[in-house]
PDB file of C-alpha atoms and ligand atoms in Angstrom:
ATOM      1  CA  UNK A   1     154.323 251.569  25.375  1.00 90.00           C
ATOM      2  CA  UNK A   2     153.688 248.047  26.813  1.00 93.00           C
ATOM      3  CA  UNK A   3     156.690 245.948  26.960  1.00 94.00           C
ATOM      4  CA  UNK A   4     155.704 243.430  24.340  1.00 95.00           C
ATOM      5  CA  UNK A   5     154.950 246.020  21.988  1.00 96.00           C
ATOM      6  CA  UNK A   6     157.891 247.878  22.395  1.00 97.00           C
ATOM      7  CA  UNK A   7     159.990 244.719  21.629  1.00 98.00           C
ATOM      8  CA  UNK A   8     157.841 243.978  18.573  1.00 98.00           C
ATOM      9  CA  UNK A   9     158.331 247.467  17.183  1.00 98.00           C
ATOM     10  CA  UNK A  10     162.103 247.200  17.918  1.00 98.00           C
ATOM     11  CA  UNK A  11     162.400 244.082  16.186  1.00 98.00           C
ATOM     12  CA  UNK A  12     160.489 245.019  13.058  1.00 98.00           C
ATOM     13  CA  UNK A  13     162.610 248.190  12.829  1.00 98.00           C
ATOM     14  CA  UNK A  14     165.769 246.039  13.068  1.00 98.00           C
ATOM     15  CA  UNK A  15     164.504 243.779  10.366  1.00 98.00           C
ATOM     16  CA  UNK A  16     163.682 246.728   8.014  1.00 98.00           C
ATOM     17  CA  UNK A  17     166.994 248.051   8.679  1.00 98.00           C
ATOM     18  CA  UNK A  18     168.790 244.794   7.799  1.00 97.00           C
ATOM     19  CA  UNK A  19     166.557 244.311   4.549  1.00 97.00           C
ATOM     20  CA  UNK A  20     167.142 248.034   3.597  1.00 96.00           C
ATOM     21  CA  UNK A  21     170.810 247.459   3.267  1.00 95.00           C
ATOM     22  CA  UNK A  22     170.061 244.899   0.450  1.00 94.00           C
ATOM     23  CA  UNK A  23     168.615 247.659  -1.439  1.00 93.00           C
ATOM     24  CA  UNK A  24     171.036 250.433  -1.126  1.00 87.00           C
ATOM     25  CA  UNK A  25     173.287 249.267  -3.778  1.00 79.00           C
ATOM     26  CA  UNK A  26     172.176 249.767  -7.410  1.00 72.00           C
ATOM     27  CA  UNK A  27     170.423 247.102  -9.300  1.00 71.00           C
ATOM     28  CA  UNK A  28     173.182 245.078 -11.194  1.00 73.00           C
ATOM     29  CA  UNK A  29     173.011 245.150 -15.010  1.00 71.00           C
ATOM     30  CA  UNK A  30     172.341 241.422 -15.138  1.00 74.00           C
ATOM     31  CA  UNK A  31     169.664 241.659 -12.404  1.00 80.00           C
ATOM     32  CA  UNK A  32     166.732 239.389 -13.067  1.00 85.00           C
ATOM     33  CA  UNK A  33     163.602 241.409 -13.621  1.00 88.00           C
ATOM     34  CA  UNK A  34     160.417 239.851 -14.681  1.00 90.00           C
ATOM     35  CA  UNK A  35     156.962 241.143 -15.383  1.00 90.00           C
ATOM     36  CA  UNK A  36     153.938 239.666 -13.721  1.00 87.00           C
ATOM     37  CA  UNK A  37     150.420 240.568 -14.928  1.00 82.00           C
ATOM     38  CA  UNK A  38     151.427 243.654 -16.937  1.00 84.00           C
ATOM     39  CA  UNK A  39     154.324 245.824 -18.107  1.00 85.00           C
ATOM     40  CA  UNK A  40     154.266 247.795 -15.062  1.00 82.00           C
ATOM     41  CA  UNK A  41     153.816 244.946 -12.776  1.00 85.00           C
ATOM     42  CA  UNK A  42     157.435 244.004 -12.227  1.00 86.00           C
ATOM     43  CA  UNK A  43     159.372 241.825  -9.614  1.00 89.00           C
ATOM     44  CA  UNK A  44     163.109 241.455  -9.280  1.00 91.00           C
ATOM     45  CA  UNK A  45     165.252 239.056  -7.381  1.00 93.00           C
ATOM     46  CA  UNK A  46     165.629 241.925  -4.639  1.00 95.00           C
ATOM     47  CA  UNK A  47     161.968 241.701  -3.950  1.00 96.00           C
ATOM     48  CA  UNK A  48     162.258 238.157  -3.295  1.00 96.00           C
ATOM     49  CA  UNK A  49     165.392 238.431  -1.158  1.00 96.00           C
ATOM     50  CA  UNK A  50     164.010 241.057   1.064  1.00 97.00           C
ATOM     51  CA  UNK A  51     160.801 239.098   1.632  1.00 97.00           C
ATOM     52  CA  UNK A  52     162.899 236.043   2.194  1.00 97.00           C
ATOM     53  CA  UNK A  53     164.963 237.819   4.826  1.00 98.00           C
ATOM     54  CA  UNK A  54     161.619 238.780   6.714  1.00 98.00           C
ATOM     55  CA  UNK A  55     160.441 235.122   6.607  1.00 97.00           C
ATOM     56  CA  UNK A  56     163.592 233.975   8.182  1.00 97.00           C
ATOM     57  CA  UNK A  57     163.729 236.616  10.787  1.00 98.00           C
ATOM     58  CA  UNK A  58     159.851 236.427  11.790  1.00 97.00           C
ATOM     59  CA  UNK A  59     159.872 232.902  12.004  1.00 96.00           C
ATOM     60  CA  UNK A  60     163.288 232.919  14.039  1.00 98.00           C
ATOM     61  CA  UNK A  61     161.963 235.551  16.516  1.00 98.00           C
ATOM     62  CA  UNK A  62     158.211 235.184  16.636  1.00 97.00           C
ATOM     63  CA  UNK A  63     157.626 231.631  15.333  1.00 96.00           C
ATOM     64  CA  UNK A  64     153.664 231.903  16.326  1.00 95.00           C
ATOM     65  CA  UNK A  65     153.089 234.737  13.820  1.00 96.00           C
ATOM     66  CA  UNK A  66     151.622 234.582  10.405  1.00 96.00           C
ATOM     67  CA  UNK A  67     153.238 236.139   7.470  1.00 96.00           C
ATOM     68  CA  UNK A  68     151.500 237.529   4.302  1.00 97.00           C
ATOM     69  CA  UNK A  69     153.934 238.775   1.838  1.00 97.00           C
ATOM     70  CA  UNK A  70     153.519 239.914  -1.774  1.00 96.00           C
ATOM     71  CA  UNK A  71     156.048 237.663  -3.449  1.00 95.00           C
ATOM     72  CA  UNK A  72     155.004 234.426  -1.661  1.00 88.00           C
ATOM     73  CA  UNK A  73     151.627 233.858  -3.077  1.00 74.00           C
ATOM     74  CA  UNK A  74     149.758 233.428   0.104  1.00 76.00           C
ATOM     75  CA  UNK A  75     147.175 236.079   0.083  1.00 78.00           C
ATOM     76  CA  UNK A  76     145.828 235.026   3.651  1.00 82.00           C
ATOM     77  CA  UNK A  77     147.696 234.173   6.847  1.00 84.00           C
ATOM     78  CA  UNK A  78     147.671 230.469   8.130  1.00 81.00           C
ATOM     79  CA  UNK A  79     144.807 229.709  10.350  1.00 80.00           C
ATOM     80  CA  UNK A  80     145.179 230.199  14.184  1.00 82.00           C
ATOM     81  CA  UNK A  81     147.750 233.109  14.020  1.00 88.00           C
ATOM     82  CA  UNK A  82     146.814 235.850  16.251  1.00 94.00           C
ATOM     83  CA  UNK A  83     149.326 238.215  14.973  1.00 97.00           C
ATOM     84  CA  UNK A  84     150.378 238.714  11.287  1.00 97.00           C
ATOM     85  CA  UNK A  85     152.762 240.515   9.441  1.00 98.00           C
ATOM     86  CA  UNK A  86     151.848 241.999   6.085  1.00 98.00           C
ATOM     87  CA  UNK A  87     155.079 242.628   4.232  1.00 98.00           C
ATOM     88  CA  UNK A  88     155.636 244.225   0.986  1.00 98.00           C
ATOM     89  CA  UNK A  89     159.539 243.828   0.448  1.00 98.00           C
ATOM     90  CA  UNK A  90     159.792 246.670  -2.192  1.00 97.00           C
ATOM     91  CA  UNK A  91     156.627 248.908  -2.698  1.00 98.00           C
ATOM     92  CA  UNK A  92     157.397 250.842  -5.981  1.00 97.00           C
ATOM     93  CA  UNK A  93     159.322 248.255  -7.668  1.00 96.00           C
ATOM     94  CA  UNK A  94     158.912 250.196 -11.040  1.00 95.00           C
ATOM     95  CA  UNK A  95     160.855 252.821  -9.190  1.00 95.00           C
ATOM     96  CA  UNK A  96     163.514 250.723  -7.948  1.00 94.00           C
ATOM     97  CA  UNK A  97     163.938 249.087 -11.506  1.00 93.00           C
ATOM     98  CA  UNK A  98     164.268 252.433 -13.050  1.00 91.00           C
ATOM     99  CA  UNK A  99     166.543 253.749 -10.479  1.00 80.00           C
ATOM    100  CA  UNK A 100     164.310 256.521  -9.151  1.00 82.00           C
ATOM    101  CA  UNK A 101     164.091 257.364  -5.701  1.00 92.00           C
ATOM    102  CA  UNK A 102     160.439 256.546  -4.219  1.00 96.00           C
ATOM    103  CA  UNK A 103     160.618 252.660  -3.375  1.00 97.00           C
ATOM    104  CA  UNK A 104     159.986 251.524   0.273  1.00 98.00           C
ATOM    105  CA  UNK A 105     159.714 248.540   2.551  1.00 98.00           C
ATOM    106  CA  UNK A 106     156.262 248.256   4.020  1.00 98.00           C
ATOM    107  CA  UNK A 107     155.512 246.128   7.065  1.00 98.00           C
ATOM    108  CA  UNK A 108     152.049 246.148   8.975  1.00 98.00           C
ATOM    109  CA  UNK A 109     151.716 244.116  11.981  1.00 98.00           C
ATOM    110  CA  UNK A 110     148.009 243.273  13.060  1.00 98.00           C
ATOM    111  CA  UNK A 111     146.722 241.573  15.967  1.00 97.00           C
ATOM    112  CA  UNK A 112     143.356 239.830  15.705  1.00 96.00           C
ATOM    113  CA  UNK A 113     142.549 241.720  12.540  1.00 95.00           C
ATOM    114  CA  UNK A 114     143.549 245.168  14.096  1.00 97.00           C
ATOM    115  CA  UNK A 115     146.425 247.290  12.957  1.00 98.00           C
ATOM    116  CA  UNK A 116     149.124 247.606  15.572  1.00 98.00           C
ATOM    117  CA  UNK A 117     152.352 248.703  14.024  1.00 98.00           C
ATOM    118  CA  UNK A 118     153.052 250.227  10.727  1.00 98.00           C
ATOM    119  CA  UNK A 119     156.499 250.806   9.430  1.00 99.00           C
ATOM    120  CA  UNK A 120     157.167 252.434   5.888  1.00 99.00           C
ATOM    121  CA  UNK A 121     161.053 252.965   5.078  1.00 98.00           C
ATOM    122  CA  UNK A 122     161.983 255.211   2.176  1.00 98.00           C
ATOM    123  CA  UNK A 123     165.398 253.610   1.439  1.00 96.00           C
ATOM    124  CA  UNK A 124     166.780 256.408  -0.731  1.00 95.00           C
ATOM    125  CA  UNK A 125     165.468 259.250   1.356  1.00 96.00           C
ATOM    126  CA  UNK A 126     166.088 257.396   4.460  1.00 96.00           C
ATOM    127  CA  UNK A 127     162.838 258.307   6.068  1.00 98.00           C
ATOM    128  CA  UNK A 128     161.034 256.256   8.481  1.00 98.00           C
ATOM    129  CA  UNK A 129     157.320 256.686   8.714  1.00 98.00           C
ATOM    130  CA  UNK A 130     156.076 254.585  11.476  1.00 98.00           C
ATOM    131  CA  UNK A 131     153.141 254.271  14.119  1.00 98.00           C
ATOM    132  CA  UNK A 132     152.016 252.295  16.868  1.00 98.00           C
ATOM    133  CA  UNK A 133     148.338 251.879  17.549  1.00 98.00           C
ATOM    134  CA  UNK A 134     147.516 254.239  20.665  1.00 98.00           C
ATOM    135  CA  UNK A 135     150.841 255.710  20.858  1.00 98.00           C
ATOM    136  CA  UNK A 136     151.150 258.021  17.812  1.00 98.00           C
ATOM    137  CA  UNK A 137     153.189 258.286  14.582  1.00 98.00           C
ATOM    138  CA  UNK A 138     156.593 259.484  13.567  1.00 98.00           C
ATOM    139  CA  UNK A 139     158.785 260.413  11.017  1.00 98.00           C
ATOM    140  CA  UNK A 140     162.299 259.935  11.779  1.00 98.00           C
ATOM    141  CA  UNK A 141     161.532 259.868  15.518  1.00 90.00           C
ATOM    142  CA  UNK A 142     159.809 263.069  15.430  1.00 98.00           C
ATOM    143  CA  UNK A 143     156.244 262.936  16.338  1.00 98.00           C
ATOM    144  CA  UNK A 144     153.755 263.487  13.577  1.00 98.00           C
ATOM    145  CA  UNK A 145     151.000 265.827  14.722  1.00 98.00           C
ATOM    146  CA  UNK A 146     147.230 265.030  13.925  1.00 98.00           C
ATOM    147  CA  UNK A 147     146.264 266.173  10.385  1.00 98.00           C
ATOM    148  CA  UNK A 148     143.508 268.827  10.206  1.00 98.00           C
ATOM    149  CA  UNK A 149     140.762 269.634   7.557  1.00 97.00           C
ATOM    150  CA  UNK A 150     141.839 270.689   3.780  1.00 98.00           C
ATOM    151  CA  UNK A 151     139.283 272.142   1.509  1.00 98.00           C
ATOM    152  CA  UNK A 152     139.052 270.068  -1.721  1.00 98.00           C
ATOM    153  CA  UNK A 153     140.267 272.974  -3.863  1.00 98.00           C
ATOM    154  CA  UNK A 154     143.342 273.503  -1.722  1.00 98.00           C
ATOM    155  CA  UNK A 155     144.049 269.528  -1.504  1.00 98.00           C
ATOM    156  CA  UNK A 156     146.855 267.697  -3.176  1.00 98.00           C
ATOM    157  CA  UNK A 157     145.879 264.021  -4.219  1.00 98.00           C
ATOM    158  CA  UNK A 158     147.993 261.153  -4.999  1.00 98.00           C
ATOM    159  CA  UNK A 159     146.467 259.422  -8.156  1.00 96.00           C
ATOM    160  CA  UNK A 160     147.974 257.035 -10.755  1.00 93.00           C
ATOM    161  CA  UNK A 161     147.235 258.039 -14.370  1.00 87.00           C
ATOM    162  CA  UNK A 162     147.049 254.481 -15.156  1.00 86.00           C
ATOM    163  CA  UNK A 163     143.520 254.443 -13.839  1.00 86.00           C
ATOM    164  CA  UNK A 164     142.560 256.920 -16.545  1.00 85.00           C
ATOM    165  CA  UNK A 165     142.608 254.068 -19.350  1.00 85.00           C
ATOM    166  CA  UNK A 166     139.569 252.176 -17.396  1.00 82.00           C
ATOM    167  CA  UNK A 167     135.907 253.335 -18.085  1.00 79.00           C
ATOM    168  CA  UNK A 168     134.128 253.538 -14.568  1.00 78.00           C
ATOM    169  CA  UNK A 169     137.636 254.236 -12.856  1.00 86.00           C
ATOM    170  CA  UNK A 170     138.243 257.034 -15.417  1.00 88.00           C
ATOM    171  CA  UNK A 171     135.380 258.709 -14.448  1.00 90.00           C
ATOM    172  CA  UNK A 172     136.023 258.899 -10.615  1.00 92.00           C
ATOM    173  CA  UNK A 173     139.658 260.102 -11.520  1.00 93.00           C
ATOM    174  CA  UNK A 174     138.555 262.873 -13.846  1.00 93.00           C
ATOM    175  CA  UNK A 175     136.116 264.109 -11.405  1.00 93.00           C
ATOM    176  CA  UNK A 176     138.737 264.184  -8.291  1.00 95.00           C
ATOM    177  CA  UNK A 177     141.409 265.788 -10.746  1.00 95.00           C
ATOM    178  CA  UNK A 178     138.907 268.340 -12.007  1.00 96.00           C
ATOM    179  CA  UNK A 179     137.848 269.425  -8.235  1.00 97.00           C
ATOM    180  CA  UNK A 180     141.082 269.228  -6.032  1.00 98.00           C
ATOM    181  CA  UNK A 181     144.163 271.849  -6.575  1.00 98.00           C
ATOM    182  CA  UNK A 182     146.545 269.158  -7.924  1.00 98.00           C
ATOM    183  CA  UNK A 183     147.511 265.449  -8.131  1.00 97.00           C
ATOM    184  CA  UNK A 184     150.797 263.741  -7.787  1.00 97.00           C
ATOM    185  CA  UNK A 185     152.061 260.170  -8.667  1.00 97.00           C
ATOM    186  CA  UNK A 186     154.832 258.591  -6.717  1.00 97.00           C
ATOM    187  CA  UNK A 187     154.331 255.118  -7.923  1.00 96.00           C
ATOM    188  CA  UNK A 188     154.321 253.593  -4.500  1.00 98.00           C
ATOM    189  CA  UNK A 189     150.989 253.102  -2.542  1.00 98.00           C
ATOM    190  CA  UNK A 190     152.432 252.448   0.832  1.00 98.00           C
ATOM    191  CA  UNK A 191     154.615 255.788   0.580  1.00 98.00           C
ATOM    192  CA  UNK A 192     151.527 257.651  -0.673  1.00 98.00           C
ATOM    193  CA  UNK A 193     149.561 256.553   2.389  1.00 98.00           C
ATOM    194  CA  UNK A 194     152.665 257.904   4.607  1.00 99.00           C
ATOM    195  CA  UNK A 195     152.425 261.106   2.689  1.00 98.00           C
ATOM    196  CA  UNK A 196     148.906 261.599   3.624  1.00 98.00           C
ATOM    197  CA  UNK A 197     149.675 260.912   7.381  1.00 99.00           C
ATOM    198  CA  UNK A 198     152.969 263.315   7.294  1.00 98.00           C
ATOM    199  CA  UNK A 199     151.229 266.221   5.475  1.00 98.00           C
ATOM    200  CA  UNK A 200     152.649 265.843   2.120  1.00 98.00           C
ATOM    201  CA  UNK A 201     149.515 264.730   0.418  1.00 98.00           C
ATOM    202  CA  UNK A 202     145.988 265.504   1.489  1.00 98.00           C
ATOM    203  CA  UNK A 203     144.419 262.275  -0.127  1.00 98.00           C
ATOM    204  CA  UNK A 204     145.366 259.404  -2.062  1.00 98.00           C
ATOM    205  CA  UNK A 205     143.441 256.755  -4.321  1.00 97.00           C
ATOM    206  CA  UNK A 206     144.041 253.617  -5.909  1.00 97.00           C
ATOM    207  CA  UNK A 207     141.608 251.422  -7.576  1.00 94.00           C
ATOM    208  CA  UNK A 208     143.420 248.035  -6.886  1.00 95.00           C
ATOM    209  CA  UNK A 209     145.536 247.479  -3.861  1.00 97.00           C
ATOM    210  CA  UNK A 210     146.504 244.227  -1.823  1.00 97.00           C
ATOM    211  CA  UNK A 211     146.901 243.832   2.033  1.00 97.00           C
ATOM    212  CA  UNK A 212     150.482 244.215   1.895  1.00 98.00           C
ATOM    213  CA  UNK A 213     150.118 247.483  -0.115  1.00 98.00           C
ATOM    214  CA  UNK A 214     147.840 249.057   2.564  1.00 98.00           C
ATOM    215  CA  UNK A 215     148.110 247.389   6.028  1.00 98.00           C
ATOM    216  CA  UNK A 216     151.143 249.582   7.243  1.00 99.00           C
ATOM    217  CA  UNK A 217     149.651 252.676   5.798  1.00 99.00           C
ATOM    218  CA  UNK A 218     146.330 252.060   7.475  1.00 99.00           C
ATOM    219  CA  UNK A 219     147.952 252.322  11.057  1.00 99.00           C
ATOM    220  CA  UNK A 220     149.752 255.684  10.107  1.00 99.00           C
ATOM    221  CA  UNK A 221     146.584 257.279   8.780  1.00 98.00           C
ATOM    222  CA  UNK A 222     144.726 256.071  11.879  1.00 98.00           C
ATOM    223  CA  UNK A 223     147.096 257.517  14.211  1.00 98.00           C
ATOM    224  CA  UNK A 224     147.301 260.796  12.621  1.00 98.00           C
ATOM    225  CA  UNK A 225     143.550 261.402  12.447  1.00 98.00           C
ATOM    226  CA  UNK A 226     143.188 260.555   8.752  1.00 98.00           C
ATOM    227  CA  UNK A 227     140.821 257.973   7.487  1.00 98.00           C
ATOM    228  CA  UNK A 228     140.413 255.373   4.466  1.00 98.00           C
ATOM    229  CA  UNK A 229     137.510 253.823   2.674  1.00 98.00           C
ATOM    230  CA  UNK A 230     136.801 251.593  -0.350  1.00 96.00           C
ATOM    231  CA  UNK A 231     136.597 253.368  -3.771  1.00 95.00           C
ATOM    232  CA  UNK A 232     132.721 252.500  -3.513  1.00 93.00           C
ATOM    233  CA  UNK A 233     132.760 254.981  -0.567  1.00 94.00           C
ATOM    234  CA  UNK A 234     132.263 252.458   2.336  1.00 95.00           C
ATOM    235  CA  UNK A 235     134.222 250.955   5.065  1.00 97.00           C
ATOM    236  CA  UNK A 236     137.245 248.559   4.555  1.00 98.00           C
ATOM    237  CA  UNK A 237     135.925 245.345   5.937  1.00 96.00           C
ATOM    238  CA  UNK A 238     138.418 242.797   4.456  1.00 95.00           C
ATOM    239  CA  UNK A 239     142.069 242.285   3.683  1.00 96.00           C
ATOM    240  CA  UNK A 240     141.170 241.283   0.108  1.00 95.00           C
ATOM    241  CA  UNK A 241     142.385 243.092  -2.980  1.00 96.00           C
ATOM    242  CA  UNK A 242     140.365 246.257  -3.357  1.00 96.00           C
ATOM    243  CA  UNK A 243     140.421 249.880  -4.111  1.00 96.00           C
ATOM    244  CA  UNK A 244     141.077 252.398  -1.415  1.00 97.00           C
ATOM    245  CA  UNK A 245     140.912 256.053  -0.949  1.00 98.00           C
ATOM    246  CA  UNK A 246     142.609 257.908   1.986  1.00 98.00           C
ATOM    247  CA  UNK A 247     142.110 261.347   3.061  1.00 98.00           C
ATOM    248  CA  UNK A 248     142.566 263.946   5.961  1.00 98.00           C
ATOM    249  CA  UNK A 249     139.679 264.544   8.309  1.00 98.00           C
ATOM    250  CA  UNK A 250     136.775 266.667   6.738  1.00 95.00           C
ATOM    251  CA  UNK A 251     138.073 265.900   3.239  1.00 98.00           C
ATOM    252  CA  UNK A 252     137.104 262.110   3.723  1.00 97.00           C
ATOM    253  CA  UNK A 253     133.363 263.069   3.917  1.00 97.00           C
ATOM    254  CA  UNK A 254     133.674 265.087   0.677  1.00 97.00           C
ATOM    255  CA  UNK A 255     135.665 262.215  -0.823  1.00 97.00           C
ATOM    256  CA  UNK A 256     132.877 259.733   0.181  1.00 96.00           C
ATOM    257  CA  UNK A 257     130.205 261.749  -1.471  1.00 95.00           C
ATOM    258  CA  UNK A 258     132.323 262.060  -4.801  1.00 95.00           C
ATOM    259  CA  UNK A 259     132.859 258.198  -4.639  1.00 94.00           C
ATOM    260  CA  UNK A 260     129.194 257.370  -3.890  1.00 92.00           C
ATOM    261  CA  UNK A 261     128.022 259.935  -6.651  1.00 89.00           C
ATOM    262  CA  UNK A 262     130.579 258.764  -9.396  1.00 83.00           C
ATOM    263  CA  UNK A 263     129.974 255.231  -8.626  1.00 66.00           C
ATOM    264  CA  UNK A 264     132.498 252.422  -9.369  1.00 72.00           C
ATOM    265  CA  UNK A 265     131.073 248.829 -10.070  1.00 64.00           C
ATOM    266  CA  UNK A 266     131.826 246.564  -7.353  1.00 60.00           C
ATOM    267  CA  UNK A 267     134.401 244.172  -8.658  1.00 51.00           C
TER     268      UNK A 267
HETATM  269  P1  LIG B   1     154.483 247.333  -6.047  1.00 56.13           P
HETATM  270  O1  LIG B   1     155.394 248.303  -6.654  1.00 56.13           O
HETATM  271  O2  LIG B   1     154.540 246.614  -4.754  1.00 56.13           O
HETATM  272  O3  LIG B   1     154.071 246.231  -7.238  1.00 56.13           O
HETATM  273  C1  LIG B   1     151.907 251.773  -8.160  1.00 56.13           C
HETATM  274  O4  LIG B   1     151.924 251.064  -9.321  1.00 56.13           O
HETATM  275  C2  LIG B   1     151.692 251.250  -6.932  1.00 56.13           C
HETATM  276  O5  LIG B   1     150.400 250.296  -6.996  1.00 56.13           O
HETATM  277  C3  LIG B   1     152.722 250.623  -6.164  1.00 56.13           C
HETATM  278  O6  LIG B   1     152.484 250.619  -4.783  1.00 56.13           O
HETATM  279  C4  LIG B   1     152.441 248.969  -6.687  1.00 56.13           C
HETATM  280  O7  LIG B   1     153.082 248.067  -5.583  1.00 56.13           O
HETATM  281  C5  LIG B   1     151.065 249.005  -6.479  1.00 56.13           C
HETATM  282  N1  LIG B   1     150.339 248.013  -7.087  1.00 56.13           N
HETATM  283  C6  LIG B   1     149.393 247.021  -6.518  1.00 56.13           C
HETATM  284  N2  LIG B   1     148.930 246.031  -7.432  1.00 56.13           N
HETATM  285  C7  LIG B   1     149.689 246.296  -8.531  1.00 56.13           C
HETATM  286  C8  LIG B   1     149.681 245.742  -9.826  1.00 56.13           C
HETATM  287  N3  LIG B   1     149.012 244.816 -10.208  1.00 56.13           N
HETATM  288  N4  LIG B   1     150.474 246.256 -10.952  1.00 56.13           N
HETATM  289  C9  LIG B   1     151.067 247.358 -10.589  1.00 56.13           C
HETATM  290  N5  LIG B   1     151.375 247.826  -9.348  1.00 56.13           N
HETATM  291  C10 LIG B   1     150.424 247.504  -8.511  1.00 56.13           C
HETATM  292 CA1  LIG B   2     154.441 244.222  -7.381  1.00 56.13          CA
HETATM  293 CA1  LIG B   3     152.980 247.298  -3.362  1.00 56.13          CA
HETATM  294 CA1  LIG B   4     156.124 244.938  -3.885  1.00 56.13          CA
END
């Protein structure tokens, strides 16, 4: 690994480890919990504290780098930043609030728009999912093998039941659910991408995600031979809020056909 990349990866892991210590204690009874756009769209003071820690560390160690984080309101990096950190301070906040497992810190580092480093840390399980472009992907320092094809009828898909309440999206979810072996909902998009890379899921679909939800996951998917597409069944060409579907090789082509046939309005 190039020295600069190795340093960046090491520091990013250090920042994640430091941030994770803030989340290891249970939420206090009087903790501030607010909902944003709907009842399952929560933010706590810990989401803000973790993001604030990343802002301080990245600014201190890599002052030229841009930062895009969920809780700061900026959806795009400042102009002129070659390297950008996409940070989801807690992915799976609803799980965090309800004291379940399955919440992660997700950090994707991109250079000129290309994914370079992805780190997804499951705080309660103490599982590090990480990847460096061209170098591979790891789970707790053990290299993850490239994924191979899985038949639809043997595939386990990550899918959130919330999407069943929307007309056009309902159709896509019903069609997939009918054709795959089974579905699971972990409630943490970044973790579900990591699970596809690590062989625990064979596909994952979500109808609306932001850059910080998918940036790190994309690097893990690429390094394990998996792929991702929009829920319209086309290539991902922006960092906008959009629906994303990920799958192991082979199954991705089947998934694309399903998505194109079932059809979701471009919104
Ligand atoms: P979050 O926990 O960081 O908010 C299931 O809700 C998954 O979808 C989580 O990974 C959640 O991320 C993500 N998500 C993205 N946009 C969301 C929204 N508007 N409301 C709820 N969850 C959202
Ligand atoms: Ca959120
Ligand atoms: Ca998220
Ligand atoms: Ca979040």
